[in-house]
Amino acid sequence: MAFRAFFVLLVVNLLKIQPGSAQEDLAAQFQPGPFATETAFFDKDDILAIDHNIYVYGPSAPGTFPIIYFSSSLAGNVPATAYKVLLEHIASHGYVVVCPAKLNWPGTEYESQWLIDLHKWVESNLVINLINMGFDKGLKVDFSTEFVMGHSAGNHVMCEYLKATCGNVQGFIMMSPVDGVDELGIIKKFCIEPPSQVSFNVPTLVIPAGLDSVPGLEIPKGLTAPCAPEELSNRRFYDGMIGPTWMVNATGYGHADLLEPGLVDLVDELKYCAFHEGGDPDEVYRRFLGGSVVSFAKGIMGDCNLLQNIEDSANIPVDTQIEMKGMEVDCPLGSCEN
Ligand SMILES: *[C@@H]1O[C@H](CO)[C@@H](O)[C@H](O)[C@H]1NC(C)=O
């Protein structure tokens, strides 16, 4: 009897999860991907040709992988290691993630020339150096399939870069984007001046955290603004884009919930951000972000089915509200014009 019940249960479950089915493929994007990953660090003090440290997360396997440039919070001042789970998730799906960082906030990060120069170094030197540092000898990077991605004010850096050049960029991914030199808008320098829109046309995914504009419990003396003030954040970027744009709002999460546990406290800036409490742990949120990034990147490079992961809340492991605009076709393809 017990065996029979077990057998029925097994068959029922096998019917639900058909190997290789479209539904399983969708869910798999929110889980670690097929590749083991490796990481490398380049110190700007050791390499004269670069003026930024570079963290790299990539697959430890032979093959040709697209590249994603990532600018972290505070315009790249938060080290990439603070985003370890997220960046490894993306790398495990077959992407090389390059994260330039320089502790000179606010500095000149919003002038894009440094990133154009850094691209040149990366394209000529990255692969050979990674292989020398222990990555697979068969590793290749598809520099013609490039994405730019940011968290918080890191998106302002990438936005300025796209104003200067499209390069080989196919898509732009913004997590909780914030405009202005600092998150408080004290120093006025913006990438987007509403109601004007940007000059570049690139498929874009905006992923707000629902609590981005909610102040935390410990607001430092003298500061009253939330982490990502409403008028400087998500919708400003969504409205400012001219190409196909998706906005997937993870309503229950806060501005810093994607950072590694333990590191959150180290980042002063983030003490005054509201954060997710109860329900799903932040791990689910990091997997949601990683899954959204890879679904978008693969989706606009031809695997259109995966766009369902950024279009239909039913597929997504956290609560979301979704908006879309600029969709002239069902399957927008990666491209950039400016
Ligand atoms: C995201 O969702 C939260 C919660 O519903 C809402 O307060 C916030 O305004 C939304 N953000 C955007 C950019 O629509």
Coordinates of C-alpha atoms and ligand atoms in Angstrom, one line a residue:
M1 CA 0.0 0.0 0.0
A2 CA 2.7 2.4 1.1
F3 CA 4.7 1.4 -2.0
R4 CA 1.8 2.0 -4.3
A5 CA 1.2 5.4 -2.8
F6 CA 4.9 6.2 -3.3
F7 CA 4.8 5.0 -6.9
V8 CA 1.7 7.1 -7.7
L9 CA 3.4 10.1 -6.1
L10 CA 6.6 9.5 -8.1
V11 CA 4.7 9.3 -11.4
V12 CA 2.7 12.4 -10.6
N13 CA 5.9 14.3 -9.9
L14 CA 7.7 13.0 -13.0
L15 CA 4.8 14.2 -15.0
K16 CA 5.0 17.6 -13.4
I17 CA 8.8 17.9 -14.0
Q18 CA 9.6 16.7 -17.5
P19 CA 13.3 16.8 -18.0
G20 CA 14.3 19.5 -20.5
S21 CA 10.8 21.0 -20.5
A22 CA 10.4 24.7 -21.0
Q23 CA 9.0 25.1 -17.5
E24 CA 12.1 23.4 -16.0
D25 CA 14.4 25.5 -18.1
L26 CA 12.7 28.6 -16.7
A27 CA 13.1 27.5 -13.1
A28 CA 16.7 26.4 -13.7
Q29 CA 17.8 30.0 -14.3
F30 CA 17.1 30.8 -10.6
Q31 CA 19.4 27.9 -9.5
P32 CA 23.2 27.8 -9.8
G33 CA 24.1 27.0 -13.4
P34 CA 26.0 24.1 -15.0
F35 CA 29.5 25.5 -14.6
A36 CA 31.8 25.5 -11.6
T37 CA 33.2 29.0 -11.2
E38 CA 36.5 30.7 -10.5
T39 CA 37.6 34.1 -9.4
A40 CA 40.6 36.4 -10.0
F41 CA 41.8 39.7 -8.8
F42 CA 44.0 42.2 -10.7
D43 CA 45.6 44.9 -8.5
K44 CA 46.0 48.3 -10.2
D45 CA 49.2 48.8 -8.3
D46 CA 50.8 45.8 -10.1
I47 CA 49.5 46.6 -13.6
L48 CA 50.5 50.0 -14.9
A49 CA 48.0 50.0 -17.7
I50 CA 44.9 49.9 -15.4
D51 CA 43.9 52.5 -12.9
H52 CA 41.2 50.3 -11.3
N53 CA 41.4 47.0 -9.5
I54 CA 39.5 44.3 -11.4
Y55 CA 37.6 41.4 -9.9
V56 CA 36.6 38.6 -12.2
Y57 CA 34.1 35.8 -11.8
G58 CA 34.0 33.3 -14.6
P59 CA 33.2 29.6 -15.5
S60 CA 36.1 27.2 -14.9
A61 CA 35.5 25.4 -18.1
P62 CA 36.6 25.5 -21.8
G63 CA 34.3 27.4 -24.1
T64 CA 33.5 30.9 -25.4
F65 CA 31.5 33.0 -22.9
P66 CA 29.9 36.5 -23.2
I67 CA 31.2 39.3 -20.9
I68 CA 29.4 41.4 -18.3
Y69 CA 30.9 44.6 -16.9
F70 CA 29.6 45.3 -13.4
S71 CA 29.8 48.5 -11.5
S72 CA 29.0 48.1 -7.8
S73 CA 27.3 50.4 -5.3
L74 CA 28.8 53.9 -4.6
A75 CA 29.9 54.1 -8.2
G76 CA 32.1 51.0 -7.9
N77 CA 33.5 51.6 -4.5
V78 CA 32.0 48.6 -2.9
P79 CA 34.2 45.6 -3.7
A80 CA 32.8 42.8 -5.9
T81 CA 33.3 40.3 -3.1
A82 CA 30.3 41.9 -1.4
Y83 CA 28.2 40.4 -4.3
K84 CA 29.8 37.0 -4.3
V85 CA 26.7 34.8 -4.5
L86 CA 25.1 36.9 -7.2
L87 CA 28.2 37.1 -9.4
E88 CA 29.0 33.4 -9.0
H89 CA 25.4 32.6 -9.9
I90 CA 25.8 34.6 -13.2
A91 CA 29.2 33.1 -13.9
S92 CA 27.9 29.6 -13.3
H93 CA 25.5 30.1 -16.2
G94 CA 28.4 30.8 -18.6
Y95 CA 29.3 34.5 -18.3
V96 CA 32.6 36.2 -17.5
V97 CA 31.8 39.0 -15.1
V98 CA 34.4 41.8 -14.9
C99 CA 34.1 44.3 -11.9
P100 CA 36.3 47.3 -11.9
A101 CA 36.7 49.0 -8.5
K102 CA 38.6 51.9 -7.1
L103 CA 38.3 53.4 -3.7
N104 CA 38.2 57.1 -4.6
W105 CA 34.6 58.0 -4.1
P106 CA 33.2 60.1 -5.7
G107 CA 36.2 60.9 -7.8
T108 CA 35.9 60.8 -11.6
E109 CA 34.0 57.6 -12.0
Y110 CA 31.2 59.4 -13.9
E111 CA 33.5 60.4 -16.7
S112 CA 33.4 57.4 -18.9
Q113 CA 36.9 57.6 -20.4
W114 CA 38.5 55.4 -17.8
L115 CA 36.0 52.6 -18.6
I116 CA 36.7 52.9 -22.3
D117 CA 40.4 52.6 -21.5
L118 CA 39.8 49.6 -19.2
H119 CA 37.9 47.8 -22.0
K120 CA 41.0 48.0 -24.2
W121 CA 43.1 46.4 -21.5
V122 CA 40.5 43.7 -20.8
E123 CA 40.1 42.8 -24.5
S124 CA 43.9 42.5 -25.1
N125 CA 45.0 41.0 -21.8
L126 CA 42.2 39.4 -19.7
V127 CA 42.0 35.9 -21.2
I128 CA 45.8 35.2 -21.2
N129 CA 46.0 36.5 -17.6
L130 CA 43.1 34.4 -16.4
I131 CA 44.6 31.3 -17.9
N132 CA 47.9 32.0 -16.2
M133 CA 46.1 32.4 -13.0
G134 CA 44.5 29.0 -13.2
F135 CA 41.4 29.3 -15.3
D136 CA 40.8 26.6 -18.0
K137 CA 43.2 26.7 -20.9
G138 CA 40.3 26.5 -23.3
L139 CA 38.6 29.7 -21.9
K140 CA 37.6 32.3 -24.5
V141 CA 35.6 35.4 -24.1
D142 CA 33.1 36.6 -26.7
F143 CA 33.8 40.3 -26.5
S144 CA 31.2 41.0 -29.2
T145 CA 28.5 39.9 -26.8
E146 CA 28.8 42.4 -23.9
F147 CA 26.4 43.5 -21.2
V148 CA 26.7 46.3 -18.7
M149 CA 25.3 46.0 -15.3
G150 CA 25.2 48.1 -12.1
H151 CA 23.9 48.2 -8.6
S152 CA 22.8 51.5 -7.1
A153 CA 25.0 54.4 -8.2
G154 CA 27.1 52.0 -10.3
N155 CA 24.3 52.3 -12.8
H156 CA 25.0 56.0 -13.2
V157 CA 28.6 55.0 -14.2
M158 CA 27.3 52.6 -16.8
C159 CA 24.7 55.1 -18.0
E160 CA 27.5 57.6 -18.7
Y161 CA 29.5 54.9 -20.5
L162 CA 26.6 54.2 -22.9
K163 CA 26.2 57.9 -23.5
A164 CA 29.8 58.0 -24.7
T165 CA 29.8 54.7 -26.6
C166 CA 27.7 51.6 -27.3
G167 CA 30.8 49.5 -27.8
N168 CA 29.7 45.9 -28.2
V169 CA 26.9 46.3 -25.6
Q170 CA 23.8 44.2 -26.2
G171 CA 21.9 44.9 -23.0
F172 CA 21.9 47.0 -19.8
I173 CA 20.9 45.6 -16.4
M174 CA 20.2 47.9 -13.5
M175 CA 19.7 46.7 -10.0
S176 CA 18.2 49.5 -7.8
P177 CA 19.7 52.2 -9.9
V178 CA 20.4 55.6 -8.3
D179 CA 21.4 58.8 -10.2
G180 CA 23.6 61.6 -8.9
V181 CA 27.2 61.5 -7.7
D182 CA 26.1 60.3 -4.2
E183 CA 23.0 58.5 -3.1
L184 CA 21.8 61.7 -1.4
G185 CA 21.9 63.9 -4.3
I186 CA 24.1 66.4 -2.5
I187 CA 26.5 66.7 -5.4
K188 CA 24.4 67.4 -8.5
K189 CA 25.6 65.5 -11.5
F190 CA 23.0 63.3 -13.2
C191 CA 22.9 60.8 -16.1
I192 CA 19.2 61.3 -16.6
E193 CA 17.5 64.7 -16.6
P194 CA 13.7 64.1 -16.5
P195 CA 11.6 64.4 -18.5
S196 CA 14.4 64.1 -21.1
Q197 CA 15.4 60.6 -22.2
V198 CA 18.8 59.2 -22.9
S199 CA 20.4 59.2 -26.3
F200 CA 21.2 55.4 -26.4
N201 CA 18.7 52.7 -27.4
V202 CA 19.5 49.3 -25.7
P203 CA 17.3 46.6 -24.3
T204 CA 17.2 47.2 -20.6
L205 CA 16.2 45.4 -17.4
V206 CA 15.5 47.5 -14.3
I207 CA 15.2 45.6 -11.1
P208 CA 14.0 47.8 -8.2
A209 CA 14.0 46.6 -4.6
G210 CA 10.5 47.5 -3.4
L211 CA 12.0 49.1 -0.2
D212 CA 14.6 51.1 -2.1
S213 CA 13.1 54.4 -1.0
V214 CA 12.2 53.4 2.5
P215 CA 14.6 54.7 5.2
G216 CA 16.1 52.1 7.6
L217 CA 16.0 52.1 11.3
E218 CA 19.4 53.6 12.0
I219 CA 19.5 56.8 10.1
P220 CA 22.9 58.4 10.7
K221 CA 22.8 61.8 12.4
G222 CA 22.1 64.7 10.0
L223 CA 20.9 62.4 7.2
T224 CA 17.2 62.1 6.5
A225 CA 17.1 60.7 3.0
P226 CA 16.5 57.0 2.3
C227 CA 19.0 54.8 0.5
A228 CA 17.6 55.3 -2.9
P229 CA 15.5 58.5 -3.0
E230 CA 12.4 57.9 -5.1
E231 CA 13.0 60.8 -7.5
L232 CA 16.6 59.7 -8.1
S233 CA 16.0 56.0 -8.5
N234 CA 14.3 53.2 -10.4
R235 CA 11.4 54.9 -12.3
R236 CA 13.7 57.8 -13.3
F237 CA 15.8 55.2 -15.2
Y238 CA 12.8 53.3 -16.5
D239 CA 11.2 56.4 -17.9
G240 CA 14.6 57.7 -19.2
M241 CA 15.2 54.7 -21.5
I242 CA 14.1 54.7 -25.1
G243 CA 14.5 51.0 -26.0
P244 CA 12.6 47.9 -24.9
T245 CA 12.6 48.0 -21.1
W246 CA 11.4 45.6 -18.5
M247 CA 11.0 46.6 -14.8
V248 CA 10.7 43.7 -12.3
N249 CA 10.1 45.2 -8.9
A250 CA 11.0 42.8 -6.0
T251 CA 8.5 44.4 -3.8
G252 CA 9.5 42.9 -0.4
Y253 CA 13.3 43.5 -0.5
G254 CA 15.6 46.4 0.4
H255 CA 18.5 48.3 -1.3
A256 CA 21.3 46.3 0.3
D257 CA 19.7 42.8 0.7
L258 CA 21.7 41.5 -2.3
L259 CA 25.0 41.9 -0.5
E260 CA 26.7 39.0 1.2
P261 CA 25.6 38.3 4.8
G262 CA 28.0 39.9 7.3
L263 CA 29.3 42.4 4.7
V264 CA 26.1 44.5 4.8
D265 CA 27.2 45.9 8.2
L266 CA 30.6 46.9 6.9
V267 CA 29.2 49.3 4.3
D268 CA 28.4 52.5 6.1
E269 CA 26.1 53.8 3.4
L270 CA 23.8 50.8 3.8
K271 CA 22.9 51.2 7.5
Y272 CA 20.2 53.5 6.6
C273 CA 18.4 51.3 4.0
A274 CA 15.3 49.4 4.9
F275 CA 15.7 45.6 4.6
H276 CA 13.6 42.5 4.0
E277 CA 12.2 40.9 7.2
G278 CA 10.6 37.5 7.6
G279 CA 9.5 35.2 4.8
D280 CA 12.0 34.2 2.2
P281 CA 15.7 34.6 3.3
D282 CA 17.9 37.0 1.3
E283 CA 19.4 33.9 -0.4
V284 CA 16.2 33.6 -2.4
Y285 CA 16.5 37.3 -3.4
R286 CA 20.1 36.8 -4.6
R287 CA 19.1 33.8 -6.7
F288 CA 16.1 35.8 -8.1
L289 CA 18.5 38.6 -9.2
G290 CA 21.0 36.1 -10.7
G291 CA 18.2 34.3 -12.5
S292 CA 16.7 37.5 -13.8
V293 CA 20.1 38.7 -15.1
V294 CA 20.8 35.4 -17.0
S295 CA 17.2 35.1 -18.3
F296 CA 17.4 38.6 -19.7
A297 CA 20.9 38.1 -21.2
K298 CA 20.1 34.8 -22.8
G299 CA 16.6 35.9 -23.7
I300 CA 17.7 38.9 -25.8
M301 CA 20.5 36.8 -27.4
G302 CA 17.9 34.5 -29.0
D303 CA 16.6 32.2 -26.2
C304 CA 13.3 34.2 -26.2
N305 CA 11.5 31.6 -24.1
L306 CA 13.5 32.7 -21.1
L307 CA 12.1 36.3 -21.2
Q308 CA 9.0 34.7 -19.5
N309 CA 11.2 34.9 -16.3
I310 CA 11.1 38.7 -16.5
E311 CA 7.6 39.0 -17.8
D312 CA 5.4 36.7 -15.8
S313 CA 5.4 36.9 -11.9
A314 CA 4.2 33.3 -11.8
N315 CA 7.7 32.1 -12.8
I316 CA 9.6 34.2 -10.3
P317 CA 10.6 32.9 -6.8
V318 CA 9.9 36.2 -5.0
D319 CA 6.9 38.6 -5.1
T320 CA 7.2 41.0 -8.0
Q321 CA 5.3 43.7 -9.9
I322 CA 6.2 43.9 -13.6
E323 CA 6.1 46.7 -16.1
M324 CA 7.3 46.7 -19.7
K325 CA 7.5 49.3 -22.5
G326 CA 9.0 49.8 -25.9
M327 CA 8.2 46.3 -27.0
E328 CA 7.7 46.5 -30.8
V329 CA 8.3 42.8 -31.1
D330 CA 7.7 39.9 -28.7
C331 CA 11.4 39.0 -28.7
P332 CA 13.6 42.1 -28.7
L333 CA 17.2 41.3 -29.7
G334 CA 20.4 42.6 -28.1
S335 CA 21.7 45.7 -29.8
C336 CA 22.8 49.3 -29.0
E337 CA 22.6 52.5 -30.9
N338 CA 23.4 56.0 -29.9
Ligands
LIG1 C1 8.0 48.7 -6.1 O1 7.1 48.2 -5.2 C2 7.0 48.9 -4.0 C3 6.0 48.1 -3.1 O2 4.8 47.8 -3.8 C4 6.5 50.3 -4.2 O3 6.4 51.0 -3.0 C5 7.5 51.0 -5.1 O4 7.1 52.3 -5.4 C6 7.7 50.2 -6.4 N1 8.8 50.8 -7.2 C7 8.6 51.2 -8.4 C8 9.7 51.8 -9.1 O5 7.5 51.2 -9.0

